[in-house]
Coordinates of C-alpha atoms and ligand atoms in Angstrom, one line a residue:
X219 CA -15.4 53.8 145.8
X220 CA -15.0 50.5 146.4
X221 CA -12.8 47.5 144.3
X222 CA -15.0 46.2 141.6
X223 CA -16.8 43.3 142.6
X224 CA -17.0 40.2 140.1
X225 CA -20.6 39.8 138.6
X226 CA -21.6 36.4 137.0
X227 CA -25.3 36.7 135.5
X228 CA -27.3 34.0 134.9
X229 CA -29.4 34.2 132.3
X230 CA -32.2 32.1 130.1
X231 CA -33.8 34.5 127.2
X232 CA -34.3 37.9 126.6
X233 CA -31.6 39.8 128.8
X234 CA -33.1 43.3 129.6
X235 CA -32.2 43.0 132.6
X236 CA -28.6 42.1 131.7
X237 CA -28.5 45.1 129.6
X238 CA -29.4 47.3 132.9
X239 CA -26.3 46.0 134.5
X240 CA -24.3 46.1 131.6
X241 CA -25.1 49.7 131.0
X242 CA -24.9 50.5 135.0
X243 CA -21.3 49.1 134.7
X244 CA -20.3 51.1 131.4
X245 CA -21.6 54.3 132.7
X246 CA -19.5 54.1 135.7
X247 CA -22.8 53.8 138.0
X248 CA -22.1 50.5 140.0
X249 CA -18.8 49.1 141.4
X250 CA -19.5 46.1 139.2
X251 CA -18.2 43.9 136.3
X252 CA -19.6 41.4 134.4
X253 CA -17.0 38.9 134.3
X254 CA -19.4 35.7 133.0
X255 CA -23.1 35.4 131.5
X256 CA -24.0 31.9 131.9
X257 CA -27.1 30.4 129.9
X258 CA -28.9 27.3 130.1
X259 CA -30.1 28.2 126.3
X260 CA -28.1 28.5 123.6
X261 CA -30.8 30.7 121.4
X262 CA -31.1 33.1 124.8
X263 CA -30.5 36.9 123.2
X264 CA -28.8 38.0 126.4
X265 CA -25.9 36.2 125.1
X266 CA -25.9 38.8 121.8
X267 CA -26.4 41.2 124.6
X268 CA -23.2 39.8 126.7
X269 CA -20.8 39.4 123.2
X270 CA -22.0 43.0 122.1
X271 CA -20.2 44.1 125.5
X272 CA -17.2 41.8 125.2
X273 CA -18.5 39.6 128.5
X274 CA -17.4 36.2 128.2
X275 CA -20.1 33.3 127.6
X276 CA -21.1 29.9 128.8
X277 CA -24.1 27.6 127.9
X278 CA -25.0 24.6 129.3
X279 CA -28.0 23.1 127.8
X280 CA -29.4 20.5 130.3
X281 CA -29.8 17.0 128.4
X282 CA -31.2 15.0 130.9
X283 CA -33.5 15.4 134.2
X284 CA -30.4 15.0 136.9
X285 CA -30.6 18.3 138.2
X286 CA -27.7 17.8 140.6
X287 CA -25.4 16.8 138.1
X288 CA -26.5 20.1 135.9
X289 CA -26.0 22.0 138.9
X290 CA -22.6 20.5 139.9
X291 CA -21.8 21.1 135.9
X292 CA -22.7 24.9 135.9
X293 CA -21.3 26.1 139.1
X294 CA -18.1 24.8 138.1
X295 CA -18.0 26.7 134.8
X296 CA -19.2 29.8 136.9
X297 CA -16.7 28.9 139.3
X298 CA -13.8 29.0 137.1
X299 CA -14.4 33.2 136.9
X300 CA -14.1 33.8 140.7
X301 CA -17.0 35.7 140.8
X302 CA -18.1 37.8 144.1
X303 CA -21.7 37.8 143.7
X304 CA -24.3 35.3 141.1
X305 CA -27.4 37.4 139.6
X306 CA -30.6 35.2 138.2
X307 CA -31.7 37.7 136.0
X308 CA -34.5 36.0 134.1
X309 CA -33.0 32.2 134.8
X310 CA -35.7 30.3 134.6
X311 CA -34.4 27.0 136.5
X312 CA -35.2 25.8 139.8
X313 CA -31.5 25.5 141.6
X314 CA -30.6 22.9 144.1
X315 CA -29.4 23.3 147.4
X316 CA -25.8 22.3 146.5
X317 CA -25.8 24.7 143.6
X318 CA -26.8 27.4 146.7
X319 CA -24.6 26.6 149.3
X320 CA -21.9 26.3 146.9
X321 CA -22.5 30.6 147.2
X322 CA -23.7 31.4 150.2
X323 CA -25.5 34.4 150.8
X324 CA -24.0 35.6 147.2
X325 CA -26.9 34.4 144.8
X326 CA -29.6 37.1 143.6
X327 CA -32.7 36.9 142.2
X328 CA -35.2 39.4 140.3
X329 CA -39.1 38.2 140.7
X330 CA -41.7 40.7 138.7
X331 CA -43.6 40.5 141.6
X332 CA -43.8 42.0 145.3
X333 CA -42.9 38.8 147.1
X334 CA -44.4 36.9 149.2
X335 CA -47.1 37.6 146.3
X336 CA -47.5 36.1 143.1
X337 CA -44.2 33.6 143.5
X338 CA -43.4 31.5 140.6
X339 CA -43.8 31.7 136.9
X340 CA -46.6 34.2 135.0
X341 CA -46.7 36.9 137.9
X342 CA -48.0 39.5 136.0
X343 CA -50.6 37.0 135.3
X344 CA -51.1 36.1 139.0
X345 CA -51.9 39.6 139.7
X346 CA -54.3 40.5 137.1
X347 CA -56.4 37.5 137.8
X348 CA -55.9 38.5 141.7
X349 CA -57.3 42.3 140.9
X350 CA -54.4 43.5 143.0
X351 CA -53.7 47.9 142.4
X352 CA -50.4 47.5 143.1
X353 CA -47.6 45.1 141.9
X354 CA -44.2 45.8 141.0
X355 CA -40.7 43.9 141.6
X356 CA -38.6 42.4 144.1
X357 CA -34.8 41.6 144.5
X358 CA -33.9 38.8 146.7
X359 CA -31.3 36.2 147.8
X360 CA -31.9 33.0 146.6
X361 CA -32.9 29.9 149.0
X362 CA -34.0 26.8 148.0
X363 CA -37.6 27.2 147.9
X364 CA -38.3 29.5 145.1
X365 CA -38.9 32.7 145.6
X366 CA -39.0 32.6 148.9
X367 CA -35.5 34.3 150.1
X368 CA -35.0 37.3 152.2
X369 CA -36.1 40.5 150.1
X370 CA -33.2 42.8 149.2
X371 CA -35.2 45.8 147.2
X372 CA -38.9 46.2 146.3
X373 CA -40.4 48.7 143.7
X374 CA -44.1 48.9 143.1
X375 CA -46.3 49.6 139.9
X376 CA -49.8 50.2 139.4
X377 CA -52.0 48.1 137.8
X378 CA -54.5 50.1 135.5
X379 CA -57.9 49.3 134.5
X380 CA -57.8 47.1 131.4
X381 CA -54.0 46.4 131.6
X382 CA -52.7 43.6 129.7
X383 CA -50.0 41.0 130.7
X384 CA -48.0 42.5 128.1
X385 CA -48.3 46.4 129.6
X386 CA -47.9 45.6 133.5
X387 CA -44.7 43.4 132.2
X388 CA -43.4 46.2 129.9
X389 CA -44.2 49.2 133.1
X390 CA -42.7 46.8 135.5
X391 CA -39.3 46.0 133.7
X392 CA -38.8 49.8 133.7
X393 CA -38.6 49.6 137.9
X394 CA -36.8 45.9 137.7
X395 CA -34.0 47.8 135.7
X396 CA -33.6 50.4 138.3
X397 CA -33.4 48.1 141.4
X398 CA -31.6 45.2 140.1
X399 CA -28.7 47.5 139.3
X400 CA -29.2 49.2 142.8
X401 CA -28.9 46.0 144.2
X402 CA -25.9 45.4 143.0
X403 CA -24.4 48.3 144.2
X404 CA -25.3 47.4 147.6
X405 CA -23.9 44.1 147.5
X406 CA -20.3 45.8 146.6
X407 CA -20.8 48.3 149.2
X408 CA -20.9 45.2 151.4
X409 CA -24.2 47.1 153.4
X410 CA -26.5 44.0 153.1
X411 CA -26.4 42.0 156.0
X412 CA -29.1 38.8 156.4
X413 CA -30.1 38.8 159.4
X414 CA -33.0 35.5 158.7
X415 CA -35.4 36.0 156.7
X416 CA -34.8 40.1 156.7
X417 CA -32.0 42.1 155.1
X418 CA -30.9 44.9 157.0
X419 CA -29.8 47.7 154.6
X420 CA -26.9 49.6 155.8
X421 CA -25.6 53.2 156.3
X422 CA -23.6 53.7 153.0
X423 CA -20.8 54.9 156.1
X424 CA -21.3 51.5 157.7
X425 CA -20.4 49.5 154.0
X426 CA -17.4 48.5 153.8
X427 CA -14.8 47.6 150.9
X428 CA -14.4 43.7 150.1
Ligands
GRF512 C1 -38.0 39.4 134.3 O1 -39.3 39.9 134.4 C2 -37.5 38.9 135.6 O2 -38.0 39.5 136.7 C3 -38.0 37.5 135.5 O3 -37.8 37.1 134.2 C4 -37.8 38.3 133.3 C5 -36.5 38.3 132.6 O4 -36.5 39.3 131.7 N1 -37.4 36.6 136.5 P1 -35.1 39.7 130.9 O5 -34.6 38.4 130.3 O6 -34.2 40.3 131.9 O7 -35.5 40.7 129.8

């Protein structure tokens, strides 16, 4: 058992995978709290999702093109709830390289892809029109270029014959909520260590408390 790190999520619409860390956390599953969800749209349900489970709220719509000024705006209203680690879970903005080193080596990122594939927006998309067998779901820290940061966890999913974007998303979601929790877990355990572009999982013995 380790102290309960401080989780701020990031979010910009639906929130499933919210809900998998909300529910990890309520079930005693993760040494974890959700101490933020942020949003960059105010109509985003994962912020139903965040007051259903008493998780404060902040929303910052962006109402010009100065993405450094955005940035600067939102990590210091993330700031303000000392979190340990940032999770993009479904934030669909392109960060700046301020907004990054301003937490280094503590931003996370889901991608509904196995990365280096299919980066970018419409994965699923990207890997029915590739005629790949196997897709799935990747955790990662986030660098500047997107999608692009050292891989954390990776789950893979079939692709069947006459799949749909809407069924691969739907059977990949299931594995995203399974290692995006997980990956939380192994930040508080303190057993990822970057090493470059690799992350070397560690020993659960070799973790060690914050
Ligand atoms: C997920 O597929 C995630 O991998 C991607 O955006 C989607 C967000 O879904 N980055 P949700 O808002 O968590 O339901």
């Amino acid at each position: 058992m380790v102290r309960p790190i401080r989780v701020a999520v990031l979010v910009s619409g639906s929130g499933t995978n919210l809900q998998a860390i909300l529910d990890a956390v309520e079930a005693g599953a993760i040494d974890a709290n959700v101490v933020v969800v942020f949003s960059n749209k105010r109509e985003a349900h994962a912020l139903t999702r965040a007051a259903k489970h008493k998780v404060p709220t902040e929303v910052l719509e962006a109402n010009s093109t100065d993405r450094e000024a955005y940035d600067r705006e939102a990590a210091a209203l993330i700031a303000k709830y000392s979190p340990d680690l940032l999770v993009f879970a479904g934030y669909m903005r392109v960060v700046t390289k301020a907004f990054i080193e301003r937490f280094p080596d503590r931003i996370i990122n889901i991608h509904p892809a196995l990365l280096p594939a299919f980066p970018g927006m419409h994965a699923q998309q990207q890997a029915l029109d590739a005629g790949v067998k196997l897709t799935g779901c990747t955790t990662h820290f986030v660098r500047a270029e997107v999608d692009a940061g050292p891989i954390i966890l990776q789950a893979s999913v079939p692709v069947e014959e006459g799949d749909t974007v809407e069924a691969l998303t739907a059977r990949i979601l299931v594995e995203e909520h399974k290692i995006l929790p997980q990956t939380v877990q192994l930040f508080a355990e303190r057993r990822l260590r970057v090493e470059g572009r690799r992350v070397q999982i560690l020993p659960a013995s070799e973790g060690r408390a914050l």
